[in-house]
Amino acid sequence: PITGSFFFCFSACDVSTGGAKKETLTTVAIDVSRFLDVDPSLIDLYEKFQQSRAGIYRHEGHSGQHILLRELITNQVFSVYSGSGYQGSPGELWYTRLLPPPVAQPGFDYHVAFTTPYILRDSEAAWLACLERLLPQTKLDDPVAAYEYLMKYGLGKNYWSEFVFQAYSNYRENA
């Protein structure tokens, strides 16, 4: 049930050594790249990966060739290209990782659903209630900051990989 795209992002960008810096494989790659004076655009891409996190999004329909996803808690709406090709249906809830536009070029103003989306079965109301119970456990007062922390690091080292492993059912090639 753990897709390759999910595991790559989790292991490279989220699994941390702990401590104040929360060092990951990606932060090490950033530091080494800076030391070696690597092209700044590559470092920028690494930083976008590192800053990314998974989220829970409601499918709000399509706009041209992109999917509109609204994130629970933040209510931000993103125009998204689905890397797996899955287009979904309005009303679905997706657990996926969005990357901001990876390059600054005209016409590239959309996010990329980098991980294969996991389609959540419970209602939006059920997920909001679940998040209301979980967010205080982060010990952060601001609900958006608590949500972002929860979605990036979970409540323990393997929180989100265990969630996917235990909650998984059904299979499609691209979702």
XYZ file of C-alpha atoms in Angstrom:
175
model
C 0.000 0.000 0.000
C 2.963 2.373 0.371
C 3.568 3.745 -3.133
C 7.077 4.473 -4.372
C 6.329 8.183 -4.622
C 5.010 8.285 -1.040
C 7.999 6.369 0.343
C 10.539 8.473 -1.555
C 9.109 11.751 -0.242
C 8.700 10.394 3.284
C 12.231 8.993 3.466
C 13.980 11.905 1.729
C 12.032 14.917 3.035
C 10.260 13.965 6.262
C 12.306 11.389 8.186
C 14.397 13.578 10.407
C 17.421 13.155 12.634
C 15.543 15.312 15.122
C 17.159 18.172 16.926
C 16.700 21.840 16.186
C 17.498 21.569 12.465
C 15.341 18.480 11.779
C 17.934 17.340 9.253
C 16.732 15.036 6.445
C 18.386 13.493 3.398
C 17.152 16.481 1.415
C 18.595 19.083 3.811
C 21.927 17.249 3.601
C 21.716 17.346 -0.218
C 20.990 21.091 -0.019
C 23.976 21.719 2.273
C 26.342 19.625 0.121
C 25.062 21.296 -3.053
C 25.715 24.741 -1.582
C 29.200 23.676 -0.499
C 29.936 22.356 -4.011
C 28.493 25.516 -5.591
C 25.868 23.572 -7.554
C 23.509 25.429 -9.911
C 21.105 27.490 -7.750
C 18.060 26.241 -9.674
C 18.789 22.677 -8.507
C 19.154 23.866 -4.907
C 15.848 25.739 -5.277
C 14.167 22.522 -6.450
C 15.615 20.589 -3.477
C 14.301 23.305 -1.147
C 10.816 23.042 -2.642
C 10.854 19.290 -2.046
C 12.037 19.789 1.531
C 9.394 22.420 2.286
C 6.619 20.285 0.812
C 4.333 18.121 2.899
C 1.318 15.950 2.401
C -2.147 17.325 2.974
C -5.801 16.405 2.838
C -7.569 18.023 -0.094
C -11.118 18.085 -1.418
C -11.461 17.736 -5.183
C -13.343 20.845 -6.333
C -13.545 20.049 -10.044
C -11.405 20.838 -13.052
C -10.105 24.015 -14.650
C -8.887 23.231 -18.129
C -6.358 20.413 -17.852
C -5.803 20.921 -14.117
C -7.591 19.694 -11.011
C -8.724 22.154 -8.362
C -7.937 20.910 -4.856
C -8.996 22.741 -1.693
C -6.985 21.894 1.393
C -8.838 21.163 4.596
C -7.965 23.506 7.506
C -6.122 26.090 5.336
C -8.937 26.258 2.721
C -6.342 27.187 0.086
C -7.324 26.190 -3.449
C -4.603 24.860 -5.737
C -4.559 24.307 -9.471
C -2.908 20.888 -9.747
C -1.354 18.581 -12.301
C -1.679 14.961 -11.147
C 1.661 13.216 -11.632
C -0.001 9.783 -11.525
C -2.530 10.800 -14.176
C -5.470 10.244 -11.842
C -8.113 12.927 -12.464
C -10.579 11.987 -9.747
C -14.081 13.298 -9.218
C -15.453 16.390 -7.492
C -16.093 15.737 -3.816
C -13.325 13.168 -3.369
C -10.854 13.676 -0.536
C -7.215 13.152 -1.444
C -4.265 12.528 0.830
C -1.304 13.572 -1.330
C 1.803 15.762 -1.413
C 1.691 18.907 -3.523
C 4.840 20.518 -4.824
C 4.726 24.204 -5.700
C 5.570 25.082 -9.306
C 9.065 23.552 -9.577
C 10.388 26.151 -12.017
C 9.715 29.847 -12.439
C 8.570 29.934 -16.055
C 5.551 31.566 -17.687
C 2.645 29.122 -17.904
C 4.018 26.952 -15.102
C 1.765 28.352 -12.402
C 0.298 25.095 -11.121
C 1.234 22.695 -8.340
C 2.094 19.047 -8.929
C 0.508 16.182 -6.992
C 3.852 14.434 -6.696
C 2.693 11.414 -4.744
C 0.059 9.030 -6.024
C -3.114 10.240 -4.283
C -4.733 8.098 -1.628
C -8.511 8.562 -1.871
C -10.056 8.909 1.581
C -13.455 7.360 2.165
C -14.788 9.236 5.179
C -16.631 12.517 4.726
C -15.037 15.934 4.950
C -16.893 16.481 8.236
C -15.415 13.261 9.651
C -11.899 14.310 8.637
C -12.337 17.785 10.093
C -13.479 16.204 13.368
C -10.457 13.886 13.295
C -8.103 16.807 12.693
C -9.734 18.761 15.533
C -8.803 15.885 17.859
C -5.253 15.560 16.496
C -4.130 19.193 16.151
C -3.922 19.928 19.914
C -1.507 16.997 20.254
C 1.093 18.952 18.249
C 1.274 21.473 21.132
C 1.022 24.366 18.629
C -1.617 27.026 19.307
C -2.159 28.203 15.730
C -4.447 25.663 13.971
C -2.813 26.170 10.554
C 0.716 25.752 11.975
C -0.468 22.681 13.907
C -2.014 21.209 10.741
C 1.126 21.866 8.681
C 3.312 20.275 11.376
C 0.979 17.281 11.684
C 0.921 16.724 7.926
C 4.723 16.992 7.648
C 5.847 15.049 10.730
C 2.777 13.299 12.142
C 2.597 12.529 15.841
C 5.457 10.058 15.657
C 8.267 8.929 13.369
C 6.179 6.578 11.199
C 2.793 8.196 11.767
C 1.673 8.713 8.171
C 3.274 5.573 6.742
C 1.466 3.554 9.441
C -1.770 5.389 8.635
C -1.466 4.444 4.958
C -0.452 0.870 5.763
C -3.300 0.256 8.215
C -6.067 2.167 6.410
C -5.330 0.989 2.881
C -7.973 -0.854 0.866
C -8.575 -1.309 -2.844
C -6.130 -0.515 -5.568
C -5.971 1.408 -8.800
C -2.851 1.863 -10.869
C -2.854 5.649 -10.388
C -4.698 6.219 -7.084
